Coordinates of C-alpha atoms in Angstrom, one line a residue:
M476 CA 129.6 -249.9 28.9
R477 CA 132.5 -247.4 27.9
S478 CA 134.4 -246.3 30.3
S479 CA 133.2 -242.8 30.0
D480 CA 129.9 -244.0 31.1
L481 CA 131.5 -246.1 33.4
K482 CA 133.7 -242.6 35.0
Q483 CA 130.7 -240.9 34.9
H484 CA 128.8 -243.8 36.9
R485 CA 131.2 -243.6 39.5
T486 CA 131.4 -239.9 40.2
I487 CA 129.6 -238.3 43.3
N488 CA 128.2 -235.8 42.9
L489 CA 128.2 -233.2 45.4
S490 CA 127.0 -230.4 46.3
P491 CA 129.2 -227.5 47.6
P492 CA 127.6 -227.8 51.1
S493 CA 127.6 -231.1 51.6
L494 CA 132.0 -231.5 50.5
L495 CA 132.3 -228.6 52.2
A496 CA 131.0 -230.2 55.3
L497 CA 132.5 -233.9 55.0
G498 CA 136.0 -231.1 53.8
F499 CA 135.9 -229.6 58.1
L500 CA 134.9 -232.7 58.7
G501 CA 138.2 -234.6 57.2
L502 CA 140.5 -232.1 58.0
I503 CA 139.1 -232.8 62.1
L504 CA 139.9 -236.5 61.5
I505 CA 143.1 -235.8 60.1
G506 CA 143.6 -233.6 63.5
S507 CA 142.6 -235.6 66.0
L508 CA 144.4 -238.5 65.2
L509 CA 147.9 -236.4 64.2
L510 CA 147.3 -234.6 68.4
M511 CA 147.1 -238.7 69.6
L512 CA 150.8 -239.6 68.3
P513 CA 153.0 -240.0 71.4
I514 CA 155.1 -237.3 69.9
A515 CA 152.6 -234.9 69.6
H516 CA 151.2 -234.3 73.6
Q517 CA 152.1 -235.1 77.3
G518 CA 151.1 -236.9 79.7
D519 CA 147.5 -238.5 78.9
I520 CA 145.2 -237.1 76.1
S521 CA 141.6 -238.8 75.3
W522 CA 140.0 -239.3 72.3
L523 CA 137.4 -236.3 73.3
Q524 CA 140.0 -234.5 74.2
A525 CA 141.7 -234.2 71.3
I526 CA 138.7 -234.5 68.4
F527 CA 138.0 -231.4 70.6
T528 CA 141.2 -229.6 70.2
A529 CA 141.0 -230.8 66.4
T530 CA 137.2 -229.5 65.8
S531 CA 137.2 -225.4 67.4
A532 CA 141.0 -225.5 65.4
V533 CA 139.4 -225.9 62.8
T534 CA 136.5 -223.6 63.1
I535 CA 138.3 -221.7 64.0
T536 CA 136.5 -221.2 67.6
G537 CA 139.2 -221.3 71.0
L538 CA 137.2 -223.5 73.4
S539 CA 139.9 -226.4 74.7
V540 CA 139.5 -228.4 77.7
V541 CA 142.1 -228.4 78.4
N542 CA 146.2 -226.1 78.4
V543 CA 147.5 -225.7 74.9
G544 CA 150.7 -224.8 76.3
E545 CA 151.5 -227.6 78.6
A546 CA 149.3 -230.2 76.8
Y547 CA 150.9 -230.6 74.2
T548 CA 154.3 -230.5 72.3
V549 CA 155.8 -228.3 69.9
F550 CA 154.9 -231.0 67.5
G551 CA 151.3 -230.2 69.1
Q552 CA 151.2 -227.3 68.5
I553 CA 151.9 -227.0 64.6
V554 CA 149.1 -229.3 63.9
I555 CA 146.8 -227.0 66.0
M556 CA 148.6 -223.9 64.3
F557 CA 147.8 -225.5 60.9
L558 CA 144.5 -226.4 61.6
L559 CA 144.2 -223.0 62.7
Q560 CA 145.4 -221.6 59.4
C561 CA 143.2 -224.3 57.1
G562 CA 139.7 -223.5 59.7
G563 CA 140.6 -219.4 59.1
L564 CA 141.8 -219.8 54.9
G565 CA 139.0 -222.5 54.3
F566 CA 138.5 -225.9 53.1
M567 CA 137.4 -225.4 49.7
T568 CA 140.4 -222.2 49.4
F569 CA 142.6 -225.0 50.1
A570 CA 141.0 -227.2 47.6
I571 CA 141.4 -225.2 45.1
L572 CA 144.5 -224.3 45.3
A573 CA 145.6 -227.5 44.6
V574 CA 143.7 -227.7 41.8
M575 CA 144.9 -224.4 39.8
S576 CA 148.2 -225.2 40.9
L577 CA 147.8 -229.1 38.7
A578 CA 145.3 -227.3 35.9
P579 CA 145.6 -223.3 34.1
K580 CA 142.0 -222.9 34.1
M581 CA 139.2 -224.4 36.5
G582 CA 136.5 -225.9 35.5
L583 CA 132.2 -224.9 35.5
K584 CA 131.7 -226.7 38.0
Q585 CA 134.8 -225.8 40.1
Q586 CA 134.4 -222.2 39.7
V587 CA 130.9 -222.9 41.2
M588 CA 131.5 -224.7 43.7
A589 CA 134.0 -221.7 44.1
Q590 CA 131.9 -219.4 43.6
E591 CA 129.2 -221.1 46.7
S592 CA 131.3 -221.5 48.6
I593 CA 133.5 -218.1 49.1
G594 CA 130.5 -215.9 49.1
Q595 CA 131.9 -214.4 45.2
T596 CA 129.6 -213.1 42.4
S597 CA 131.7 -212.8 39.7
L598 CA 132.7 -216.9 37.8
K599 CA 135.2 -214.5 36.9
K600 CA 137.0 -213.1 40.7
V601 CA 136.6 -216.8 41.4
S602 CA 140.0 -217.5 41.2
F603 CA 141.9 -214.1 42.0
T604 CA 139.6 -213.7 44.8
I605 CA 141.5 -217.1 46.1
K606 CA 145.1 -215.9 45.3
A607 CA 144.1 -213.0 47.3
V608 CA 142.5 -214.4 50.2
F609 CA 145.6 -216.8 50.4
L610 CA 148.7 -214.2 49.8
Y611 CA 147.1 -211.6 52.3
S612 CA 146.9 -214.2 54.8
L613 CA 150.7 -214.3 54.6
F614 CA 151.5 -211.0 54.3
F615 CA 149.3 -209.9 57.1
E616 CA 150.8 -212.9 59.0
A617 CA 154.1 -212.3 58.2
I618 CA 153.9 -208.4 59.7
G619 CA 152.1 -209.7 62.9
T620 CA 155.0 -212.5 63.8
L621 CA 157.9 -209.6 63.2
I622 CA 156.9 -207.6 65.8
L623 CA 155.4 -210.2 68.3
T624 CA 159.0 -211.8 67.6
L625 CA 160.8 -208.7 68.5
S626 CA 158.1 -207.6 71.6
W627 CA 159.1 -211.6 73.1
L628 CA 162.7 -211.6 72.1
R629 CA 162.3 -209.3 75.6
E630 CA 161.1 -212.5 78.0
Y631 CA 162.3 -215.4 75.5
P632 CA 165.0 -216.4 73.7
F633 CA 165.0 -216.1 69.9
S634 CA 163.7 -219.0 68.8
E635 CA 161.0 -219.4 71.6
A636 CA 160.5 -215.7 70.8
L637 CA 159.7 -216.5 67.0
F638 CA 157.6 -219.7 67.7
Y639 CA 155.1 -218.0 69.8
A640 CA 154.8 -215.2 67.2
A641 CA 153.7 -217.3 64.3
F642 CA 151.6 -219.3 66.5
Y643 CA 150.2 -216.2 67.6
S644 CA 150.1 -214.5 64.5
V645 CA 148.2 -217.8 62.8
S646 CA 145.5 -217.6 66.3
A647 CA 145.1 -213.8 66.1
F648 CA 144.6 -213.6 62.1
N649 CA 141.9 -216.1 61.7
N650 CA 140.1 -215.7 65.1
G651 CA 141.5 -218.8 66.9
G652 CA 142.1 -217.9 69.9
F653 CA 144.1 -220.2 71.6
S654 CA 146.9 -219.5 73.7
L655 CA 150.0 -221.2 74.8
F656 CA 149.7 -219.2 78.2
P657 CA 147.2 -220.7 80.7
N658 CA 145.3 -217.3 81.5
S659 CA 145.5 -216.6 77.7
L660 CA 146.7 -213.2 77.1
M661 CA 145.9 -211.7 80.7
S662 CA 149.9 -211.7 81.5
F663 CA 150.2 -209.3 79.0
S664 CA 147.2 -206.5 79.5
G665 CA 149.8 -203.5 80.7
Q666 CA 152.0 -204.6 76.7
Y667 CA 150.7 -202.2 75.0
L668 CA 152.1 -203.4 71.3
I669 CA 151.8 -207.2 72.6
T670 CA 147.9 -206.7 73.0
F671 CA 148.2 -204.2 70.5
T672 CA 149.3 -206.4 67.5
I673 CA 146.6 -209.0 68.3
S674 CA 143.7 -207.0 68.4
M675 CA 144.8 -205.8 64.8
L676 CA 145.0 -208.9 63.9
Y677 CA 141.7 -210.7 64.2
I678 CA 140.3 -207.1 63.1
I679 CA 141.3 -206.7 59.9
G680 CA 140.9 -210.5 59.5
G681 CA 137.2 -210.4 60.3
I682 CA 137.0 -207.5 57.2
G683 CA 136.8 -209.5 55.0
F684 CA 138.5 -210.7 52.2
L685 CA 136.5 -209.0 49.6
V686 CA 136.5 -205.0 51.5
L687 CA 140.8 -206.1 52.2
M688 CA 140.9 -206.3 48.1
D689 CA 138.8 -203.3 47.3
V690 CA 139.8 -200.4 50.0
K691 CA 143.5 -202.1 48.4
Q692 CA 142.2 -201.5 44.7
H693 CA 140.5 -197.8 45.1
R694 CA 142.0 -196.4 48.2
R695 CA 139.2 -193.7 48.4
W696 CA 136.5 -193.6 50.6
R697 CA 133.6 -192.5 47.5
K698 CA 134.9 -195.8 46.0
L699 CA 134.7 -198.4 47.4
S700 CA 131.9 -200.3 47.0
T701 CA 128.5 -200.4 49.1
N702 CA 129.6 -203.1 50.9
S703 CA 133.2 -202.3 51.6
K704 CA 131.7 -198.5 53.2
L705 CA 128.4 -201.0 54.9
I706 CA 132.1 -203.2 56.5
L707 CA 134.2 -200.6 57.7
S708 CA 131.0 -198.5 59.4
T709 CA 129.5 -200.6 60.9
I710 CA 132.5 -202.3 62.0
L711 CA 134.3 -198.7 63.3
G712 CA 130.4 -198.5 64.9
L713 CA 130.2 -201.2 66.7
N714 CA 134.1 -200.9 68.1
L715 CA 133.9 -197.4 69.3
S716 CA 130.7 -197.9 70.7
A717 CA 131.8 -201.4 72.7
F718 CA 135.1 -200.1 73.6
I719 CA 133.2 -197.2 75.1
V720 CA 129.9 -198.9 76.8
L721 CA 132.9 -201.4 78.3
W722 CA 134.5 -198.6 80.1
L723 CA 132.7 -197.1 81.4
L724 CA 130.7 -200.5 82.7
E725 CA 133.6 -202.3 84.3
A726 CA 135.6 -198.9 85.0
S727 CA 134.8 -199.4 88.2
N728 CA 134.9 -203.5 88.7
P729 CA 138.6 -203.9 91.0
Q730 CA 138.3 -207.5 88.9
T731 CA 139.0 -206.0 86.2
L732 CA 139.6 -203.0 85.2
G733 CA 138.7 -200.6 88.9
L734 CA 142.4 -201.4 89.6
M735 CA 144.2 -200.0 86.3
S736 CA 146.0 -197.0 85.8
L737 CA 144.0 -194.2 83.3
S738 CA 145.8 -196.5 79.6
D739 CA 145.9 -199.8 81.4
Q740 CA 142.2 -199.3 81.5
A741 CA 141.4 -197.6 77.6
V742 CA 143.9 -200.4 76.0
N743 CA 142.3 -204.2 78.3
A744 CA 139.0 -202.0 77.2
W745 CA 139.8 -201.4 73.5
F746 CA 141.2 -204.8 73.7
H747 CA 137.7 -206.3 75.2
A748 CA 135.6 -204.0 72.4
T749 CA 137.0 -205.7 69.4
V750 CA 138.0 -208.6 71.0
P751 CA 133.7 -210.7 71.0
R752 CA 134.3 -210.5 67.1
S753 CA 134.9 -214.0 67.1
S754 CA 138.7 -213.9 68.1
G755 CA 138.7 -216.2 71.5
F756 CA 141.2 -214.3 73.5
N757 CA 141.8 -212.4 76.6
S758 CA 142.9 -209.6 78.7
L759 CA 140.2 -210.0 81.5
P760 CA 139.1 -212.8 83.5
M761 CA 135.8 -213.3 81.8
E762 CA 133.8 -214.6 84.8
Q763 CA 134.9 -211.4 86.2
M764 CA 133.0 -209.5 84.5
S765 CA 130.1 -207.6 85.4
D766 CA 126.3 -209.2 83.5
A767 CA 125.9 -206.0 81.8
S768 CA 129.4 -206.2 80.1
T769 CA 128.8 -210.2 79.1
L770 CA 125.8 -209.4 78.1
V771 CA 127.7 -206.6 75.8
T772 CA 129.4 -209.3 74.7
M773 CA 127.4 -211.9 74.0
F774 CA 125.6 -209.4 71.7
L775 CA 129.3 -208.6 69.9
M776 CA 129.9 -212.2 69.9
F777 CA 126.0 -213.1 67.8
I778 CA 127.4 -210.2 65.5
G779 CA 130.4 -211.4 64.5
G780 CA 132.5 -210.3 61.5
G781 CA 132.8 -209.8 58.1
S782 CA 131.3 -212.1 55.2
L783 CA 134.3 -214.1 54.0
S784 CA 136.3 -213.5 56.5
T785 CA 137.6 -215.8 60.0
A786 CA 135.4 -214.0 62.2
G787 CA 132.4 -216.1 63.1
G788 CA 128.3 -214.9 64.0
I789 CA 125.7 -213.2 61.7
K790 CA 128.3 -211.5 60.3
V791 CA 128.1 -207.8 60.4
G792 CA 126.2 -207.0 56.8
T793 CA 123.2 -209.1 58.1
F794 CA 123.3 -207.4 60.9
I795 CA 122.2 -204.0 59.6
I796 CA 120.8 -205.4 56.6
V797 CA 118.0 -206.4 59.1
L798 CA 118.6 -203.8 61.4
I799 CA 117.0 -201.4 58.3
S800 CA 115.0 -203.4 56.9
V801 CA 113.3 -202.6 60.6
I802 CA 113.3 -199.6 60.5
S803 CA 112.4 -199.3 56.3
F804 CA 109.7 -201.0 57.7
L805 CA 108.7 -198.4 60.9
R806 CA 109.2 -195.3 58.4
R807 CA 106.7 -197.7 55.6
E808 CA 109.1 -196.8 53.2
D809 CA 108.9 -198.2 49.9
E810 CA 112.3 -200.0 49.3
I811 CA 115.2 -200.0 52.2
R812 CA 118.8 -197.5 51.0
L813 CA 121.7 -198.3 52.1
F814 CA 123.9 -195.6 50.9
N815 CA 121.6 -194.6 48.2
H816 CA 121.5 -198.3 46.6
S817 CA 118.0 -200.1 46.9
I818 CA 118.6 -203.7 48.4
P819 CA 116.9 -206.6 47.0
E820 CA 114.3 -208.0 49.1
K821 CA 115.9 -211.2 48.1
T822 CA 118.9 -209.8 50.1
T823 CA 116.7 -209.0 53.4
F824 CA 115.0 -212.6 53.6
K825 CA 118.3 -214.5 53.6
A826 CA 119.7 -211.9 56.6
L827 CA 116.7 -213.1 58.2
A828 CA 116.4 -216.5 57.3
V829 CA 121.0 -216.7 59.1
V830 CA 119.7 -214.6 61.8
C831 CA 116.6 -216.9 63.0
I832 CA 118.7 -220.6 62.1
T833 CA 121.8 -219.3 64.8
A834 CA 119.2 -218.2 67.0
A835 CA 117.9 -222.0 67.0
L836 CA 121.3 -223.2 67.7
I837 CA 122.0 -221.6 70.1
V838 CA 118.7 -222.7 71.5
M839 CA 119.4 -226.0 71.6
G840 CA 122.6 -225.9 72.6
F841 CA 122.0 -223.7 75.4
M842 CA 119.0 -225.6 76.0
S843 CA 120.6 -229.1 76.1
L844 CA 123.2 -227.4 78.3
L845 CA 120.5 -226.5 81.2
I846 CA 119.3 -230.4 81.1
L847 CA 122.3 -231.4 81.1
E848 CA 124.5 -228.8 83.8
P849 CA 122.3 -228.0 86.3
E850 CA 124.7 -227.5 88.9
H851 CA 126.2 -224.4 87.0
D852 CA 125.0 -220.7 86.6
F853 CA 122.3 -220.1 83.7
L854 CA 124.3 -217.3 82.4
D855 CA 127.5 -219.6 82.6
L856 CA 126.0 -221.5 80.2
L857 CA 124.9 -219.5 77.9
F858 CA 127.6 -217.4 77.2
E859 CA 128.8 -221.2 75.9
A860 CA 126.6 -222.0 73.6
V861 CA 126.9 -217.8 72.2
S862 CA 130.7 -217.9 71.7
A863 CA 130.6 -221.9 70.7
A864 CA 128.0 -221.3 67.4
C865 CA 129.3 -217.9 66.8
T866 CA 132.9 -219.4 66.7
V867 CA 134.6 -217.7 69.2
G868 CA 136.1 -219.3 72.0
L869 CA 135.2 -217.2 75.1
T870 CA 134.5 -218.3 78.1
R871 CA 133.5 -218.0 81.6
G872 CA 135.7 -221.0 82.6
I873 CA 133.5 -224.3 82.0
T874 CA 134.4 -225.3 79.6
E875 CA 136.5 -227.9 81.5
E876 CA 134.7 -228.9 84.1
L877 CA 131.9 -229.6 81.9
Q878 CA 130.6 -233.4 81.5
P879 CA 131.7 -235.5 78.0
A880 CA 127.6 -235.0 76.0
S881 CA 128.6 -231.3 76.8
L882 CA 131.1 -231.4 74.8
I883 CA 130.1 -233.2 72.5
I884 CA 126.6 -230.7 72.0
L885 CA 129.7 -227.7 71.9
M886 CA 131.4 -229.4 69.3
L887 CA 128.3 -229.8 67.1
L888 CA 127.3 -225.9 67.6
M889 CA 130.9 -224.9 66.2
F890 CA 130.8 -227.1 63.4
A891 CA 127.0 -225.8 62.7
G892 CA 128.8 -222.3 63.0
R893 CA 131.6 -222.4 60.8
L894 CA 129.6 -223.6 58.2
G895 CA 127.4 -221.5 58.4
P896 CA 123.5 -221.2 59.1
L897 CA 122.7 -220.7 55.4
T898 CA 125.3 -223.4 54.0
L899 CA 123.8 -225.9 57.0
A900 CA 120.2 -226.2 55.6
Y901 CA 121.2 -225.6 52.2
F902 CA 123.3 -229.0 53.5
I903 CA 120.7 -230.1 55.1
A904 CA 117.5 -229.0 52.5
T905 CA 118.3 -228.5 49.2
P906 CA 115.7 -225.5 47.7
K907 CA 113.3 -226.1 45.3
K908 CA 111.5 -224.3 42.6
S909 CA 107.8 -224.1 42.3
R910 CA 105.8 -223.4 39.6
I911 CA 102.3 -223.2 41.3
K912 CA 102.0 -219.8 42.5
H913 CA 98.6 -219.3 44.8
P914 CA 96.6 -216.8 46.5
P915 CA 97.5 -213.8 48.7
S916 CA 96.5 -214.1 52.7
E917 CA 96.5 -211.7 54.9
I918 CA 98.0 -213.0 58.1
Q919 CA 98.1 -210.5 61.3
I920 CA 101.5 -209.2 62.8
G921 CA 101.9 -208.0 66.0

């Protein structure tokens, strides 16, 4: 057998979803091993706790079964920060950057893999997009680190303030939600610069890198792509609507906004209106919020942020496409239009698939939690399932109380949510094309 044939025989051909899944599993395994090292933690840390923390970090969720600031040493916290960065930018991005550093040009197969992993439509733009993702992340994280360092210098020494700032900048921009303080950001609910900086980091990270690139290139609304206009207008509309609704719902609640000044109410209402985009931080006790506010928060978590971003959820583009499709059907319009452009039917089907698969994941996870945790509140368990499947990281305070089997369920939800519903579907069942055309049939709907 020739060497070329032997090399071809030994090559394992993996689809991009399979490679992406294995890459994240590898990162979780490495992160778990590092977190179990004696220099990474203080006191006793079980394997389950280490694996859960690594999974939550790689999937940029933010749920935790231990107090990260107390359970892990500086080395362990650096490991978590590295896992957040890898999970936020994506394993494929780092892998392709490594390949690009070794070879001037990428092969066609590597470009196709990169194209599917980052959602880019043009093969020629793959390398440029990945470089932009890396540079944009460093740029915004550096600005966040600078502002937060200056803010925390009033309370901590320079080295400690710098480390806190770097950790929170990485955690916020990547929508990770990990905090070094036991009560997340509740201690800083009245420090506007800190809460505003962190909120801007996770909002920008949740917009999507393609949109950021489009804004930088054109800088005028009319020149932006239809996708960019859709993402920006939808995120702005959701944020403003949620801000008003949550403020009205919690203004009379003495456990949250009720006892705050008007300015503090506005800042914290804005923070909690934008935080369900996927960041996982909280400046108010989530378990004290009203049921109506909790429902609004779950709805926002389900939607998530923009595509090719560090946010989770079904993505705002998916939400708008489904919404506009329903409106177009009710109006009996021949086509689905958005900013004077028609939306292909395939895009609508894809959006519906994402919604259905994500909803199915949440329902299955929620049912499992109900069976395993009968003593916990119905709403708390539903909130936990939505938070995990949409990789948000918000919790109503029950994560540390869950039994091992429930934590495994949450890890599976986080992993599936980070891979993406469509990627998971392709991973389970590779689509097949049939040459056979079947006759149409009328099915009664509604």
